């Protein structure tokens, strides 16, 4: 039980990752799949920032008192968040295009329409 | 005390994520996702990462939510997931998918258990000396001896001085995303003025400051009108002072972009595209890119190496702020352009009417 309180954010990572993966597998709605992708992404950020934390650490500013949290994962996550917006935007553009083509957001209906075409 | 806050946040994150996954109404799901992002921003604060928290709050609760809502609004007849089920707020749990995911998670839990405990000061990544006996990169970054004097914010120093090439690549990816969105949607991005059929004089006569368009709540427009100057000032401050306090080009740029998106969301993107010409937006992007590239290439002129910005014979403070400003302008204009491009996307033929009614509701 003790280890639960020393690893809680890592377990949150596992749960969020699983929920994102579950959404990608289960949900037929295209927007929901994009949200699932974002859940997976968020969970990975959580691992990075958690791994850089030291008990009682202050933010990585030279004017603050040491110890500092590890600044390297922060820099990586900062850029990854902005990349994540770009990734989501491209995914959503493809979703819009699919909706325009098939008139539905349901991936199963799109697959049926494709199968009927052949 | 700290542990209690962390546990409460953990429970909040998991609960919110379960609700996001199970809700059938896609708009409710997006709203819950925004709440989850805001909770995550608090987690970043607790973990001593204010730079990440600023960016997450602006992106997760702002830009990402707006992007998802725009697409949800354009596809509003398909708001509910799997409409063939009985009318229930939540989806049925798919036990097959759930067990498959659970199987995948077992190795992940085993993997996570190998980590040093949270906050361990002796963890290899933050220890004084690595297993091989060398000083770790962590100490190289935080002891400040190698950091140019202007960069009191170590994250800013890592982004621009130590790992500048990564930042450069990241900006290229952001730019590529913008180009990708514009190429995917290229045939259907119709500027509003060619849609609405208004001639130039009629458009100029319509004064959006005095008369909100039908469909836009006066409560929202009044509130946004008061808030927007503060948002933009805060975005500018965060961008320029990113070398000294938490923030910097990424957080500030995203806040600036989110400010313009808020404007578009509450007054209509039609009005926004009239206030900010797309050529101006492109120009801002170019200025940002030129500032950033100019300063990373600049040291070559003074027989330095790429990214050795301390060699430039200018006030180092000015140089640091110029790089941050370049990143901020680039990120802000890319985000504004992506969201605006998405919002002016119009469906072809059959769906056109549907999307027009949606825009008024938004």
XYZ file of C-alpha atoms in Angstrom:
480
model
C 0.000 0.000 0.000
C 2.897 2.272 0.804
C 4.168 2.044 -2.754
C 0.787 3.236 -4.029
C 1.478 6.643 -2.498
C 4.976 6.750 -3.952
C 3.855 5.909 -7.465
C 0.385 7.483 -7.704
C 1.052 9.685 -10.739
C 2.651 6.740 -12.540
C -0.499 4.703 -11.901
C -2.606 7.603 -13.170
C -0.437 7.433 -16.308
C -1.258 3.731 -16.715
C -4.993 4.334 -16.265
C -5.126 7.347 -18.632
C -3.070 5.478 -21.234
C -5.451 2.537 -20.973
C -8.543 4.719 -21.231
C -7.147 6.457 -24.313
C -6.330 3.125 -25.918
C -9.798 1.813 -25.011
C -11.411 4.830 -26.713
C -9.320 4.285 -29.829
C -10.444 0.650 -29.966
C -14.045 0.916 -28.877
C -15.545 4.211 -29.996
C -16.848 4.394 -33.579
C -17.073 8.195 -33.427
C -14.143 9.898 -35.185
C -13.959 12.882 -32.805
C -13.967 10.524 -29.836
C -10.986 8.743 -31.358
C -9.107 12.049 -31.575
C -9.910 12.678 -27.904
C -8.608 9.180 -27.103
C -5.364 9.979 -28.891
C -5.059 13.112 -26.761
C -5.625 11.121 -23.569
C -2.709 8.840 -24.481
C -0.572 11.896 -25.186
C -1.450 13.559 -21.868
C -0.609 10.387 -19.971
C 2.890 10.312 -21.466
C 3.451 13.958 -20.473
C 2.522 12.963 -16.925
C 5.332 10.364 -16.822
C 7.910 12.833 -18.120
C 7.107 15.636 -15.689
C 6.647 13.257 -12.726
C 10.061 11.713 -13.389
C 11.651 15.166 -13.182
C 10.195 15.992 -9.784
C 12.176 15.996 -6.536
C 10.467 16.184 -3.134
C 10.185 19.813 -2.077
C 11.705 21.047 -5.325
C 11.121 24.589 -6.517
C 10.441 25.469 -10.171
C 13.647 25.580 -12.254
C 14.399 29.298 -11.849
C 17.910 30.328 -10.849
C 16.391 32.952 -8.539
C 14.558 30.262 -6.521
C 16.074 27.993 -3.872
C 17.539 24.629 -4.836
C 16.744 21.799 -5.289
C 15.156 22.435 -8.655
C 12.801 20.167 -10.546
C 14.574 18.697 -13.585
C 14.137 21.295 -16.385
C 14.842 18.924 -19.282
C 11.487 17.020 -19.228
C 9.720 20.363 -18.837
C 11.308 21.660 -22.040
C 10.435 18.433 -23.876
C 6.812 18.464 -22.688
C 6.468 22.163 -23.503
C 7.370 21.554 -27.136
C 5.358 18.318 -27.216
C 2.195 20.160 -26.120
C 2.503 22.556 -29.065
C 3.260 19.632 -31.396
C 0.154 17.959 -29.946
C -2.000 20.858 -31.126
C -0.566 20.474 -34.625
C -1.154 16.727 -34.536
C -4.752 17.159 -33.372
C -5.339 19.843 -35.993
C -4.173 17.584 -38.832
C -6.274 14.696 -37.462
C -9.328 16.952 -37.236
C -8.758 18.246 -40.766
C -8.799 14.627 -41.966
C -11.979 14.020 -39.936
C -13.640 17.038 -41.578
C -12.600 15.735 -44.983
C -14.009 12.277 -44.219
C -17.271 13.819 -43.010
C -17.453 15.880 -46.155
C -16.945 12.763 -48.265
C -19.229 10.318 -46.450
C -21.619 12.519 -44.443
C -21.082 10.547 -41.247
C -18.791 10.527 -38.223
C -19.209 6.792 -37.622
C -16.153 4.822 -38.718
C -18.250 1.670 -39.239
C -20.608 3.450 -41.633
C -17.609 4.808 -43.543
C -16.177 1.309 -43.848
C -19.528 -0.024 -45.057
C -19.742 2.738 -47.665
C -16.234 1.888 -48.833
C -17.085 -1.827 -49.045
C -20.226 -1.064 -51.077
C -18.186 1.008 -53.492
C -15.995 -1.871 -54.537
C -0.674 17.816 2.929
C 1.072 17.739 -0.436
C 0.304 14.043 -0.729
C -3.387 14.678 -0.033
C -3.515 17.276 -2.841
C -1.702 14.948 -5.211
C -4.044 12.061 -4.422
C -7.115 14.284 -4.851
C -5.781 15.432 -8.231
C -5.071 11.824 -9.250
C -8.630 10.812 -8.412
C -9.966 13.845 -10.305
C -7.915 13.000 -13.416
C -9.046 9.379 -13.471
C -12.718 10.230 -12.850
C -12.718 12.930 -15.535
C -11.032 10.581 -18.026
C -13.598 7.823 -17.369
C -16.436 10.315 -17.925
C -14.786 11.603 -21.139
C -14.558 8.060 -22.479
C -18.066 6.949 -21.538
C -20.168 10.027 -22.372
C -22.166 9.582 -25.569
C -22.782 13.289 -26.152
C -19.631 14.434 -27.923
C -19.939 18.075 -26.790
C -20.284 17.075 -23.126
C -17.278 14.839 -23.660
C -15.221 17.747 -25.023
C -16.239 19.961 -22.082
C -15.128 17.273 -19.622
C -11.860 16.941 -21.518
C -11.265 20.683 -21.040
C -11.861 20.263 -17.295
C -9.387 17.376 -17.272
C -6.761 19.569 -18.971
C -7.286 22.286 -16.375
C -6.817 19.720 -13.601
C -3.652 18.617 -15.345
C -2.375 22.213 -15.364
C -2.711 22.174 -11.550
C -0.770 18.890 -11.475
C 2.059 20.574 -13.399
C 2.115 23.360 -10.796
C 2.286 20.796 -7.977
C 5.156 19.050 -9.765
C 7.118 22.312 -10.028
C 6.612 22.897 -13.750
C 4.948 26.332 -14.088
C 6.077 26.726 -17.712
C 4.263 23.543 -18.678
C 1.246 24.554 -16.574
C 0.882 27.876 -18.419
C 1.070 26.180 -21.802
C -1.255 23.360 -20.786
C -3.894 25.774 -19.460
C -3.857 27.773 -22.703
C -3.695 24.729 -24.996
C -5.741 22.081 -23.201
C -8.554 24.240 -21.925
C -8.340 26.805 -24.738
C -7.063 25.935 -28.185
C -7.695 22.174 -28.150
C -11.259 22.576 -26.871
C -12.038 25.199 -29.503
C -10.618 22.999 -32.292
C -12.730 20.020 -31.156
C -15.824 22.195 -30.704
C -15.467 23.677 -34.194
C -15.438 20.196 -35.727
C -18.285 19.053 -33.453
C -20.270 22.132 -34.509
C -19.744 21.451 -38.211
C -20.958 17.871 -37.795
C -23.793 18.578 -35.421
C -26.252 15.973 -36.737
C -23.757 13.405 -35.535
C -23.397 14.785 -32.066
C -24.428 11.589 -30.294
C -22.253 8.551 -30.537
C -23.861 5.388 -31.987
C -27.389 6.834 -32.298
C -28.905 3.363 -32.607
C -28.550 2.600 -28.925
C -31.325 3.428 -26.489
C -31.307 6.972 -25.129
C -28.757 6.821 -22.343
C -26.104 9.343 -21.323
C -23.282 6.793 -21.189
C -21.987 4.200 -23.603
C -22.095 0.529 -22.787
C -18.758 -0.845 -21.670
C -17.192 -2.983 -24.368
C -15.793 -5.834 -22.274
C -13.723 -7.317 -25.100
C -11.900 -4.046 -25.755
C -11.541 -3.451 -22.016
C -9.940 -6.839 -21.397
C -7.629 -6.413 -24.391
C -6.482 -3.043 -23.033
C -6.088 -4.466 -19.514
C -3.839 -7.210 -20.879
C -1.699 -4.552 -22.560
C -1.516 -2.559 -19.334
C -0.012 -5.378 -17.252
C 3.478 -5.016 -18.782
C 3.081 -1.229 -18.441
C 2.452 -1.546 -14.685
C 5.478 -3.818 -14.338
C 7.503 -1.244 -16.267
C 6.308 1.640 -14.105
C 7.220 -0.291 -10.948
C 10.870 -0.223 -12.054
C 10.966 3.558 -11.771
C 12.494 5.240 -8.735
C 9.693 6.459 -6.425
C 8.152 9.858 -7.160
C 10.253 12.744 -5.873
C 13.308 10.615 -5.080
C 16.322 12.948 -4.900
C 18.695 10.026 -5.582
C 17.006 8.985 -8.826
C 19.583 8.569 -11.611
C 18.160 11.436 -13.657
C 18.696 14.000 -10.879
C 21.607 12.473 -8.938
C 24.908 14.363 -8.515
C 26.899 11.815 -10.427
C 25.694 9.304 -12.985
C 26.336 5.556 -12.672
C 29.344 5.965 -14.955
C 30.822 8.578 -12.609
C 30.237 11.710 -14.716
C 28.190 14.727 -13.667
C 24.607 14.288 -14.890
C 23.029 16.605 -17.490
C 20.686 17.738 -14.715
C 23.552 19.408 -12.831
C 24.958 20.816 -16.029
C 21.638 22.605 -16.563
C 20.798 23.693 -13.022
C 24.118 24.822 -11.570
C 23.918 27.905 -13.789
C 27.618 28.222 -14.588
C 27.092 27.455 -18.285
C 23.807 29.365 -18.554
C 23.969 32.834 -20.143
C 23.291 35.430 -17.458
C 19.961 36.552 -18.938
C 18.354 33.150 -18.615
C 17.181 32.933 -15.036
C 14.471 30.573 -16.226
C 16.360 27.316 -16.778
C 13.604 25.859 -18.955
C 14.028 28.854 -21.290
C 17.761 28.303 -21.302
C 17.333 24.607 -22.148
C 14.884 25.449 -24.931
C 16.969 28.136 -26.582
C 20.620 27.655 -25.638
C 21.232 24.008 -24.749
C 18.665 22.270 -26.940
C 18.050 24.986 -29.533
C 18.155 22.552 -32.429
C 15.219 20.625 -30.931
C 13.231 23.842 -30.664
C 14.064 24.666 -34.254
C 12.797 21.239 -35.362
C 9.702 21.666 -33.241
C 8.864 24.979 -34.924
C 9.257 23.295 -38.308
C 6.790 20.599 -37.228
C 4.288 23.254 -36.089
C 4.654 25.004 -39.442
C 4.277 21.680 -41.280
C 1.058 21.028 -39.348
C -0.341 24.360 -40.543
C 0.612 23.571 -44.151
C -0.858 20.081 -43.758
C -4.207 21.399 -42.518
C -4.371 23.974 -45.308
C -3.541 21.363 -47.962
C -6.056 18.799 -46.665
C -8.856 21.359 -46.586
C -7.677 23.453 -49.539
C -10.726 23.121 -51.796
C -13.206 23.936 -49.097
C -11.607 26.860 -47.299
C -13.800 29.638 -48.592
C -13.143 33.146 -47.286
C -16.279 34.563 -45.705
C -16.516 37.665 -47.839
C -16.882 35.617 -51.010
C -19.579 33.508 -49.313
C -21.790 36.117 -47.804
C -22.371 37.985 -51.048
C -21.889 41.380 -49.429
C -20.098 44.020 -51.463
C -17.187 46.012 -50.052
C -19.180 49.061 -48.864
C -21.845 47.039 -47.077
C -19.146 45.141 -45.259
C -17.433 48.300 -44.099
C -20.677 49.810 -42.909
C -21.469 46.891 -40.625
C -19.972 47.886 -37.305
C -19.313 44.863 -35.158
C -18.266 46.936 -32.177
C -21.719 48.346 -31.597
C -23.982 45.595 -32.741
C -23.270 41.973 -31.953
C -24.438 39.623 -34.655
C -27.609 37.658 -34.017
C -26.735 34.398 -32.353
C -23.876 35.761 -30.290
C -24.809 36.265 -26.656
C -24.337 39.867 -25.404
C -23.118 38.461 -22.087
C -20.291 36.651 -23.851
C -19.345 39.510 -26.180
C -19.281 42.084 -23.360
C -17.209 39.841 -21.119
C -14.781 38.995 -23.920
C -14.398 42.667 -24.829
C -13.226 43.386 -21.270
C -11.011 40.315 -20.963
C -9.274 40.384 -24.348
C -6.865 43.298 -23.693
C -5.718 41.610 -20.486
C -5.201 38.286 -22.277
C -3.116 39.912 -25.003
C -1.027 41.929 -22.520
C -0.453 38.791 -20.448
C 0.536 36.869 -23.587
C 3.046 39.547 -24.543
C 4.447 39.708 -21.005
C 4.789 35.926 -20.813
C 6.581 35.867 -24.164
C 9.089 38.633 -23.421
C 9.799 37.775 -19.785
C 10.146 34.070 -20.480
C 13.878 34.390 -19.907
C 13.371 35.503 -16.289
C 10.038 34.108 -15.068
C 8.103 30.975 -16.091
C 6.645 31.344 -19.551
C 8.525 32.032 -22.742
C 7.788 31.842 -26.408
C 5.710 28.674 -26.397
C 3.444 29.577 -23.483
C 3.181 33.236 -24.545
C 2.554 32.412 -28.199
C -0.176 29.970 -27.291
C -1.793 32.536 -24.968
C -1.689 35.191 -27.732
C -3.195 32.720 -30.201
C -5.832 31.689 -27.671
C -6.732 35.361 -27.219
C -7.449 35.804 -30.913
C -9.326 32.495 -31.001
C -11.473 33.649 -28.057
C -12.228 36.765 -30.084
C -13.215 34.662 -33.091
C -15.252 32.272 -31.002
C -17.342 34.957 -29.346
C -17.726 37.396 -32.273
C -17.667 34.840 -35.075
C -14.652 33.898 -37.161
C -16.183 35.919 -39.957
C -15.594 39.089 -37.961
C -12.133 37.897 -36.932
C -11.033 37.248 -40.509
C -12.152 40.793 -41.281
C -10.159 42.283 -38.401
C -7.009 40.269 -39.064
C -6.258 39.855 -42.727
C -4.706 36.480 -43.579
C -1.804 38.316 -45.245
C -1.040 40.073 -41.937
C -1.080 36.690 -40.195
C 1.348 35.299 -42.765
C 3.577 38.323 -42.282
C 3.634 37.860 -38.497
C 4.609 34.221 -39.039
C 7.452 35.253 -41.342
C 8.700 37.914 -38.907
C 8.713 35.345 -36.106
C 10.598 32.802 -38.201
C 13.077 35.452 -39.384
C 13.771 36.593 -35.797
C 14.366 33.050 -34.565
C 16.465 31.882 -37.520
C 18.328 35.190 -37.653
C 19.456 34.884 -34.073
C 20.454 31.211 -34.193
C 22.403 31.768 -37.417
C 23.729 35.162 -36.319
C 26.663 33.837 -34.208
C 28.212 32.435 -37.429
C 28.924 36.042 -38.464
C 31.005 36.530 -35.315
C 32.938 33.265 -35.829
C 30.836 31.403 -33.285
C 28.775 28.255 -33.773
C 25.041 27.867 -34.350
C 22.966 28.691 -31.230
C 25.945 30.319 -29.465
C 23.846 33.392 -28.869
C 26.021 34.863 -26.112
C 28.606 35.791 -28.777
C 26.296 38.324 -30.458
C 27.556 41.818 -29.512
C 24.223 43.108 -28.309
C 22.681 43.416 -24.863
C 22.167 39.704 -24.011
C 18.797 40.591 -22.541
C 17.644 41.942 -25.912
C 18.909 38.838 -27.703
C 17.075 36.512 -25.310
C 13.859 38.473 -25.627
C 14.143 38.560 -29.418
C 14.368 34.761 -29.612
C 11.403 34.393 -27.263
C 9.458 36.942 -29.302
C 10.289 35.074 -32.521
C 9.041 31.774 -31.080
C 5.966 33.486 -29.637
C 4.977 35.160 -32.915
C 5.490 31.952 -34.880
C 3.551 29.712 -32.487
C 0.783 32.283 -32.008
C 0.223 32.881 -35.714
C 0.359 29.156 -36.545
C -2.292 28.386 -33.929
C -4.516 31.295 -34.974
C -4.199 30.302 -38.631
C -4.984 26.621 -37.983
C -8.120 27.401 -35.968
C -9.315 30.087 -38.391
C -8.685 27.784 -41.356
C -10.699 25.076 -39.645
C -13.527 27.505 -38.831
C -13.888 28.852 -42.369
C -13.986 25.322 -43.774
C -17.324 24.789 -45.416
C -18.828 21.475 -46.401
C -19.658 20.827 -50.017
C -23.206 20.767 -51.439
C -25.448 18.600 -49.261
C -23.919 19.529 -45.924
C -23.561 23.226 -46.630
C -26.862 24.282 -45.085
C -26.113 22.259 -42.004
C -22.791 24.000 -41.432
C -24.277 27.468 -41.885
C -26.828 27.014 -39.119
C -24.102 25.633 -36.915
C -21.912 28.701 -37.242
C -24.655 30.917 -35.893
C -25.151 28.636 -32.925
C -21.488 28.513 -32.053
